[in-house]
PDB file of C-alpha atoms and ligand atoms in Angstrom:
ATOM      1  CA  MET A 122      19.876  92.410-139.135  1.00 51.00           C
ATOM      2  CA  ARG A 123      19.904  90.311-142.282  1.00 60.00           C
ATOM      3  CA  LEU A 124      17.789  87.678-140.632  1.00 59.00           C
ATOM      4  CA  GLY A 125      15.348  90.375-139.530  1.00 58.00           C
ATOM      5  CA  LYS A 126      14.977  91.590-143.100  1.00 60.00           C
ATOM      6  CA  LEU A 127      14.533  88.082-144.327  1.00 57.00           C
ATOM      7  CA  LEU A 128      11.813  87.358-141.799  1.00 57.00           C
ATOM      8  CA  LEU A 129      10.093  90.623-142.612  1.00 56.00           C
ATOM      9  CA  SER A 130      10.018  89.922-146.331  1.00 59.00           C
ATOM     10  CA  ALA A 131       8.796  86.385-145.714  1.00 57.00           C
ATOM     11  CA  ALA A 132       5.997  87.763-143.564  1.00 55.00           C
ATOM     12  CA  LEU A 133       5.117  90.312-146.245  1.00 51.00           C
ATOM     13  CA  ALA A 134       5.076  87.675-148.960  1.00 53.00           C
ATOM     14  CA  ALA A 135       2.837  85.472-146.843  1.00 53.00           C
ATOM     15  CA  SER A 136       0.350  88.243-146.148  1.00 51.00           C
ATOM     16  CA  CYS A 137       0.290  89.272-149.819  1.00 51.00           C
ATOM     17  CA  SER A 138      -0.447  85.789-151.035  1.00 52.00           C
ATOM     18  CA  LEU A 139      -3.143  85.445-148.398  1.00 52.00           C
ATOM     19  CA  ALA A 140      -4.821  88.652-149.524  1.00 51.00           C
ATOM     20  CA  PHE A 141      -4.565  87.451-153.102  1.00 51.00           C
ATOM     21  CA  ALA A 142      -5.974  84.015-152.356  1.00 54.00           C
ATOM     22  CA  ALA A 143      -8.989  85.621-150.733  1.00 71.00           C
ATOM     23  CA  ASP A 144     -10.033  87.385-153.953  1.00 92.00           C
ATOM     24  CA  PRO A 145     -12.159  85.026-156.056  1.00 95.00           C
ATOM     25  CA  VAL A 146     -12.142  87.388-159.060  1.00 96.00           C
ATOM     26  CA  ALA A 147      -8.336  87.376-159.205  1.00 95.00           C
ATOM     27  CA  GLN A 148      -8.287  83.629-158.685  1.00 95.00           C
ATOM     28  CA  ARG A 149     -10.584  82.826-161.593  1.00 96.00           C
ATOM     29  CA  GLN A 150      -8.909  85.404-163.860  1.00 96.00           C
ATOM     30  CA  ASP A 151      -5.593  83.780-163.074  1.00 96.00           C
ATOM     31  CA  ILE A 152      -6.908  80.419-164.185  1.00 97.00           C
ATOM     32  CA  PHE A 153      -8.265  81.947-167.396  1.00 97.00           C
ATOM     33  CA  LYS A 154      -4.804  83.410-168.046  1.00 97.00           C
ATOM     34  CA  ASP A 155      -3.500  79.874-167.785  1.00 97.00           C
ATOM     35  CA  TYR A 156      -6.234  78.888-170.265  1.00 98.00           C
ATOM     36  CA  LYS A 157      -4.851  81.403-172.720  1.00 97.00           C
ATOM     37  CA  LYS A 158      -1.261  80.200-172.198  1.00 98.00           C
ATOM     38  CA  THR A 159      -2.380  76.620-172.805  1.00 98.00           C
ATOM     39  CA  PHE A 160      -4.948  77.056-175.562  1.00 98.00           C
ATOM     40  CA  GLY A 161      -2.873  79.585-177.540  1.00 98.00           C
ATOM     41  CA  PRO A 162       0.107  77.324-178.342  1.00 98.00           C
ATOM     42  CA  MET A 163      -2.294  74.465-179.152  1.00 98.00           C
ATOM     43  CA  GLY A 164      -4.016  76.712-181.685  1.00 98.00           C
ATOM     44  CA  GLU A 165      -0.691  77.600-183.289  1.00 98.00           C
ATOM     45  CA  MET A 166       0.061  73.903-183.780  1.00 97.00           C
ATOM     46  CA  VAL A 167      -3.411  73.129-185.118  1.00 97.00           C
ATOM     47  CA  LYS A 168      -3.102  75.979-187.620  1.00 96.00           C
ATOM     48  CA  GLY A 169       0.366  74.840-188.629  1.00 96.00           C
ATOM     49  CA  ASN A 170       2.034  78.076-187.509  1.00 98.00           C
ATOM     50  CA  THR A 171       4.312  76.036-185.270  1.00 97.00           C
ATOM     51  CA  PRO A 172       5.262  72.412-185.960  1.00 97.00           C
ATOM     52  CA  TYR A 173       2.871  69.849-184.485  1.00 97.00           C
ATOM     53  CA  ASN A 174       4.544  68.029-181.614  1.00 97.00           C
ATOM     54  CA  GLN A 175       2.465  65.095-180.426  1.00 97.00           C
ATOM     55  CA  ALA A 176       3.876  64.875-176.889  1.00 97.00           C
ATOM     56  CA  GLU A 177       3.749  68.618-176.298  1.00 98.00           C
ATOM     57  CA  PHE A 178       0.223  68.946-177.692  1.00 98.00           C
ATOM     58  CA  ALA A 179      -1.022  66.008-175.612  1.00 98.00           C
ATOM     59  CA  LYS A 180       0.521  67.538-172.500  1.00 98.00           C
ATOM     60  CA  LEU A 181      -1.222  70.862-173.151  1.00 98.00           C
ATOM     61  CA  ALA A 182      -4.540  69.103-173.850  1.00 98.00           C
ATOM     62  CA  ALA A 183      -4.292  67.152-170.586  1.00 98.00           C
ATOM     63  CA  HIS A 184      -3.533  70.372-168.729  1.00 98.00           C
ATOM     64  CA  LEU A 185      -6.495  72.092-170.384  1.00 98.00           C
ATOM     65  CA  GLU A 186      -8.781  69.281-169.274  1.00 98.00           C
ATOM     66  CA  GLU A 187      -7.440  69.690-165.752  1.00 98.00           C
ATOM     67  CA  ILE A 188      -7.942  73.465-165.590  1.00 97.00           C
ATOM     68  CA  SER A 189     -11.410  73.187-167.144  1.00 98.00           C
ATOM     69  CA  LYS A 190     -12.496  71.985-163.687  1.00 97.00           C
ATOM     70  CA  GLN A 191     -11.104  74.969-161.830  1.00 97.00           C
ATOM     71  CA  PRO A 192     -12.453  78.479-162.566  1.00 97.00           C
ATOM     72  CA  TRP A 193     -16.109  77.835-161.738  1.00 98.00           C
ATOM     73  CA  GLN A 194     -15.778  77.420-157.976  1.00 97.00           C
ATOM     74  CA  HIS A 195     -14.514  81.021-157.836  1.00 97.00           C
ATOM     75  CA  PHE A 196     -17.737  82.475-159.273  1.00 97.00           C
ATOM     76  CA  THR A 197     -19.109  82.977-155.795  1.00 96.00           C
ATOM     77  CA  PRO A 198     -22.265  85.051-155.210  1.00 94.00           C
ATOM     78  CA  GLY A 199     -21.689  88.799-155.159  1.00 92.00           C
ATOM     79  CA  THR A 200     -18.524  88.702-157.271  1.00 95.00           C
ATOM     80  CA  ASP A 201     -20.099  90.280-160.349  1.00 92.00           C
ATOM     81  CA  LYS A 202     -18.964  93.734-159.198  1.00 88.00           C
ATOM     82  CA  GLY A 203     -15.743  95.638-159.803  1.00 86.00           C
ATOM     83  CA  LYS A 204     -12.978  94.665-162.199  1.00 92.00           C
ATOM     84  CA  THR A 205     -14.547  91.570-163.630  1.00 96.00           C
ATOM     85  CA  GLY A 206     -15.723  90.440-167.030  1.00 97.00           C
ATOM     86  CA  ALA A 207     -18.389  88.258-165.427  1.00 97.00           C
ATOM     87  CA  LYS A 208     -21.961  89.121-166.408  1.00 97.00           C
ATOM     88  CA  PRO A 209     -24.698  89.035-163.744  1.00 96.00           C
ATOM     89  CA  GLU A 210     -26.443  86.367-165.884  1.00 96.00           C
ATOM     90  CA  ILE A 211     -24.012  83.829-164.389  1.00 97.00           C
ATOM     91  CA  TRP A 212     -26.001  84.109-161.186  1.00 97.00           C
ATOM     92  CA  SER A 213     -29.439  84.787-162.651  1.00 97.00           C
ATOM     93  CA  LYS A 214     -29.314  81.883-165.150  1.00 97.00           C
ATOM     94  CA  PRO A 215     -27.549  79.133-163.209  1.00 97.00           C
ATOM     95  CA  ALA A 216     -28.938  76.260-165.315  1.00 98.00           C
ATOM     96  CA  GLU A 217     -27.665  77.797-168.551  1.00 98.00           C
ATOM     97  CA  TRP A 218     -24.290  78.562-166.907  1.00 98.00           C
ATOM     98  CA  LYS A 219     -23.947  74.959-165.719  1.00 98.00           C
ATOM     99  CA  LYS A 220     -24.825  73.705-169.183  1.00 98.00           C
ATOM    100  CA  GLN A 221     -22.031  75.813-170.707  1.00 98.00           C
ATOM    101  CA  ILE A 222     -19.531  74.452-168.180  1.00 98.00           C
ATOM    102  CA  ALA A 223     -20.610  70.856-168.798  1.00 98.00           C
ATOM    103  CA  GLY A 224     -20.358  71.267-172.588  1.00 98.00           C
ATOM    104  CA  HIS A 225     -16.934  72.813-172.245  1.00 98.00           C
ATOM    105  CA  GLN A 226     -15.654  70.083-169.946  1.00 98.00           C
ATOM    106  CA  ALA A 227     -16.946  67.367-172.262  1.00 98.00           C
ATOM    107  CA  ALA A 228     -15.125  69.041-175.173  1.00 98.00           C
ATOM    108  CA  THR A 229     -11.808  69.355-173.299  1.00 98.00           C
ATOM    109  CA  ALA A 230     -12.014  65.734-172.105  1.00 98.00           C
ATOM    110  CA  GLU A 231     -12.653  64.552-175.654  1.00 98.00           C
ATOM    111  CA  LEU A 232      -9.758  66.628-176.985  1.00 98.00           C
ATOM    112  CA  ALA A 233      -7.374  65.261-174.337  1.00 98.00           C
ATOM    113  CA  LYS A 234      -8.342  61.713-175.315  1.00 98.00           C
ATOM    114  CA  ILE A 235      -7.847  62.318-179.032  1.00 98.00           C
ATOM    115  CA  ALA A 236      -4.644  64.292-178.462  1.00 98.00           C
ATOM    116  CA  ALA A 237      -3.099  61.256-176.799  1.00 95.00           C
ATOM    117  CA  SER A 238      -3.677  59.309-180.030  1.00 94.00           C
ATOM    118  CA  GLY A 239      -1.668  61.849-182.012  1.00 94.00           C
ATOM    119  CA  ASP A 240      -4.088  61.800-184.953  1.00 95.00           C
ATOM    120  CA  LEU A 241      -3.916  65.400-186.145  1.00 95.00           C
ATOM    121  CA  ALA A 242      -6.840  64.987-188.568  1.00 96.00           C
ATOM    122  CA  ALA A 243      -9.063  64.021-185.626  1.00 97.00           C
ATOM    123  CA  ILE A 244      -7.501  66.604-183.317  1.00 98.00           C
ATOM    124  CA  LYS A 245      -8.465  69.546-185.519  1.00 97.00           C
ATOM    125  CA  PRO A 246     -12.274  69.221-185.214  1.00 98.00           C
ATOM    126  CA  ALA A 247     -11.989  68.323-181.503  1.00 98.00           C
ATOM    127  CA  PHE A 248      -9.898  71.442-180.950  1.00 98.00           C
ATOM    128  CA  GLY A 249     -12.494  73.457-182.878  1.00 98.00           C
ATOM    129  CA  LYS A 250     -15.229  72.184-180.562  1.00 98.00           C
ATOM    130  CA  VAL A 251     -13.320  73.338-177.497  1.00 98.00           C
ATOM    131  CA  GLY A 252     -12.832  76.759-179.086  1.00 98.00           C
ATOM    132  CA  GLN A 253     -16.553  76.961-179.763  1.00 98.00           C
ATOM    133  CA  SER A 254     -17.290  76.093-176.144  1.00 98.00           C
ATOM    134  CA  CYS A 255     -15.114  79.015-175.005  1.00 98.00           C
ATOM    135  CA  LYS A 256     -16.829  81.376-177.425  1.00 97.00           C
ATOM    136  CA  SER A 257     -20.320  80.140-176.647  1.00 98.00           C
ATOM    137  CA  CYS A 258     -19.850  80.796-172.949  1.00 98.00           C
ATOM    138  CA  HIS A 259     -18.118  84.134-173.474  1.00 97.00           C
ATOM    139  CA  ASP A 260     -20.951  85.266-175.785  1.00 97.00           C
ATOM    140  CA  SER A 261     -23.517  84.661-173.046  1.00 97.00           C
ATOM    141  CA  PHE A 262     -21.633  85.238-169.831  1.00 98.00           C
ATOM    142  CA  ARG A 263     -18.589  87.429-170.380  1.00 97.00           C
ATOM    143  CA  LYS A 264     -18.713  91.198-170.951  1.00 95.00           C
ATOM    144  CA  ALA A 265     -17.132  92.441-174.159  1.00 85.00           C
ATOM    145  CA  ASP A 266     -13.773  94.153-173.509  1.00 72.00           C
TER     146      ASP A 266
HETATM  147  C1  LIG B 143     -18.561  78.415-168.860  1.00 92.78           C
HETATM  148  C2  LIG B 143     -18.072  79.694-169.296  1.00 92.78           C
HETATM  149  C3  LIG B 143     -16.695  79.894-169.865  1.00 92.78           C
HETATM  150  C4  LIG B 143     -15.964  79.031-170.632  1.00 92.78           C
HETATM  151  C5  LIG B 143     -16.325  77.648-171.118  1.00 92.78           C
HETATM  152  C6  LIG B 143     -14.711  79.704-170.919  1.00 92.78           C
HETATM  153  N1  LIG B 143     -14.688  80.946-170.333  1.00 92.78           N
HETATM  154 FE1  LIG B 143     -13.197  82.301-170.448  1.00 92.78          FE
HETATM  155  N2  LIG B 143     -14.196  83.529-169.176  1.00 92.78           N
HETATM  156  C7  LIG B 143     -15.476  83.322-168.705  1.00 92.78           C
HETATM  157  C8  LIG B 143     -15.865  84.420-167.844  1.00 92.78           C
HETATM  158  C9  LIG B 143     -17.190  84.586-167.127  1.00 92.78           C
HETATM  159  C10 LIG B 143     -14.765  85.308-167.791  1.00 92.78           C
HETATM  160  C11 LIG B 143     -14.642  86.626-166.987  1.00 92.78           C
HETATM  161  C12 LIG B 143     -14.029  86.321-165.620  1.00 92.78           C
HETATM  162  C13 LIG B 143     -13.852  87.556-164.760  1.00 92.78           C
HETATM  163  O1  LIG B 143     -13.306  88.563-165.257  1.00 92.78           O
HETATM  164  O2  LIG B 143     -14.270  87.518-163.592  1.00 92.78           O
HETATM  165  C14 LIG B 143     -13.738  84.708-168.665  1.00 92.78           C
HETATM  166  C15 LIG B 143     -12.493  85.283-168.893  1.00 92.78           C
HETATM  167  C16 LIG B 143     -11.529  84.777-169.758  1.00 92.78           C
HETATM  168  C17 LIG B 143     -10.259  85.417-170.043  1.00 92.78           C
HETATM  169  C18 LIG B 143      -9.767  86.747-169.463  1.00 92.78           C
HETATM  170  C19 LIG B 143      -9.026  86.533-168.153  1.00 92.78           C
HETATM  171  C20 LIG B 143      -8.484  87.824-167.577  1.00 92.78           C
HETATM  172  O3  LIG B 143      -7.284  88.078-167.717  1.00 92.78           O
HETATM  173  O4  LIG B 143      -9.262  88.595-167.001  1.00 92.78           O
HETATM  174  C21 LIG B 143      -9.603  84.614-170.946  1.00 92.78           C
HETATM  175  C22 LIG B 143      -8.230  84.836-171.560  1.00 92.78           C
HETATM  176  C23 LIG B 143     -10.463  83.464-171.198  1.00 92.78           C
HETATM  177  N3  LIG B 143     -11.628  83.594-170.461  1.00 92.78           N
HETATM  178  C24 LIG B 143     -10.141  82.423-172.050  1.00 92.78           C
HETATM  179  C25 LIG B 143     -10.925  81.284-172.247  1.00 92.78           C
HETATM  180  C26 LIG B 143     -10.561  80.192-173.114  1.00 92.78           C
HETATM  181  C27 LIG B 143      -9.324  80.125-173.984  1.00 92.78           C
HETATM  182  C28 LIG B 143     -11.560  79.275-172.995  1.00 92.78           C
HETATM  183  C29 LIG B 143     -11.678  77.928-173.668  1.00 92.78           C
HETATM  184  C30 LIG B 143     -10.519  77.071-173.759  1.00 92.78           C
HETATM  185  C31 LIG B 143     -12.538  79.810-172.056  1.00 92.78           C
HETATM  186  N4  LIG B 143     -12.117  81.030-171.627  1.00 92.78           N
HETATM  187  C32 LIG B 143     -13.707  79.155-171.685  1.00 92.78           C
HETATM  188  C33 LIG B 143     -16.269  82.238-168.964  1.00 92.78           C
HETATM  189  C34 LIG B 143     -15.893  81.111-169.684  1.00 92.78           C
END
């Protein structure tokens, strides 16, 4: 009986995660939530609201560089409908979209490099550039809430 329940819940969990993995909108939104969780605490340190911790900041910056490679593959054709903040321009202006991604990835790579050095005076402008790359893309390609 207990084993039966266990197997049933395992089967349910497996089918749920499969259904979830098949939804590209949820997948990319999930990655952007991770963006927020990573970028937010970095911003607090840069602003001096929380104490700057070199190792912690560098870890977050490395993670940000890593996830800056991930959301874009989930912007598959036809996924501009429904509960998404993605504008149709993502698909109608692919060159501009790619340019935004490239600029953003260059900025996160640069920040990760500088963050490893621990030089807060250099980190601040590099962090600002990443923030601008988020905003620049959102301004063109993300619907206002
Ligand atoms: C190249 C374009 C681009 C860049 C760069 C970008 N975003 Fe986004 N972001 C989007 C788009 C498009 C969406 C809407 C996705 C959807 O709803 O399908 C989005 C959605 C989000 C969301 C909402 C996720 C949710 O819960 O629905 C957050 C938070 C977010 N971005 C944070 C960031 C942060 C922080 C950065 C920079 C560190 C960043 N983004 C950089 C395009 C971008």
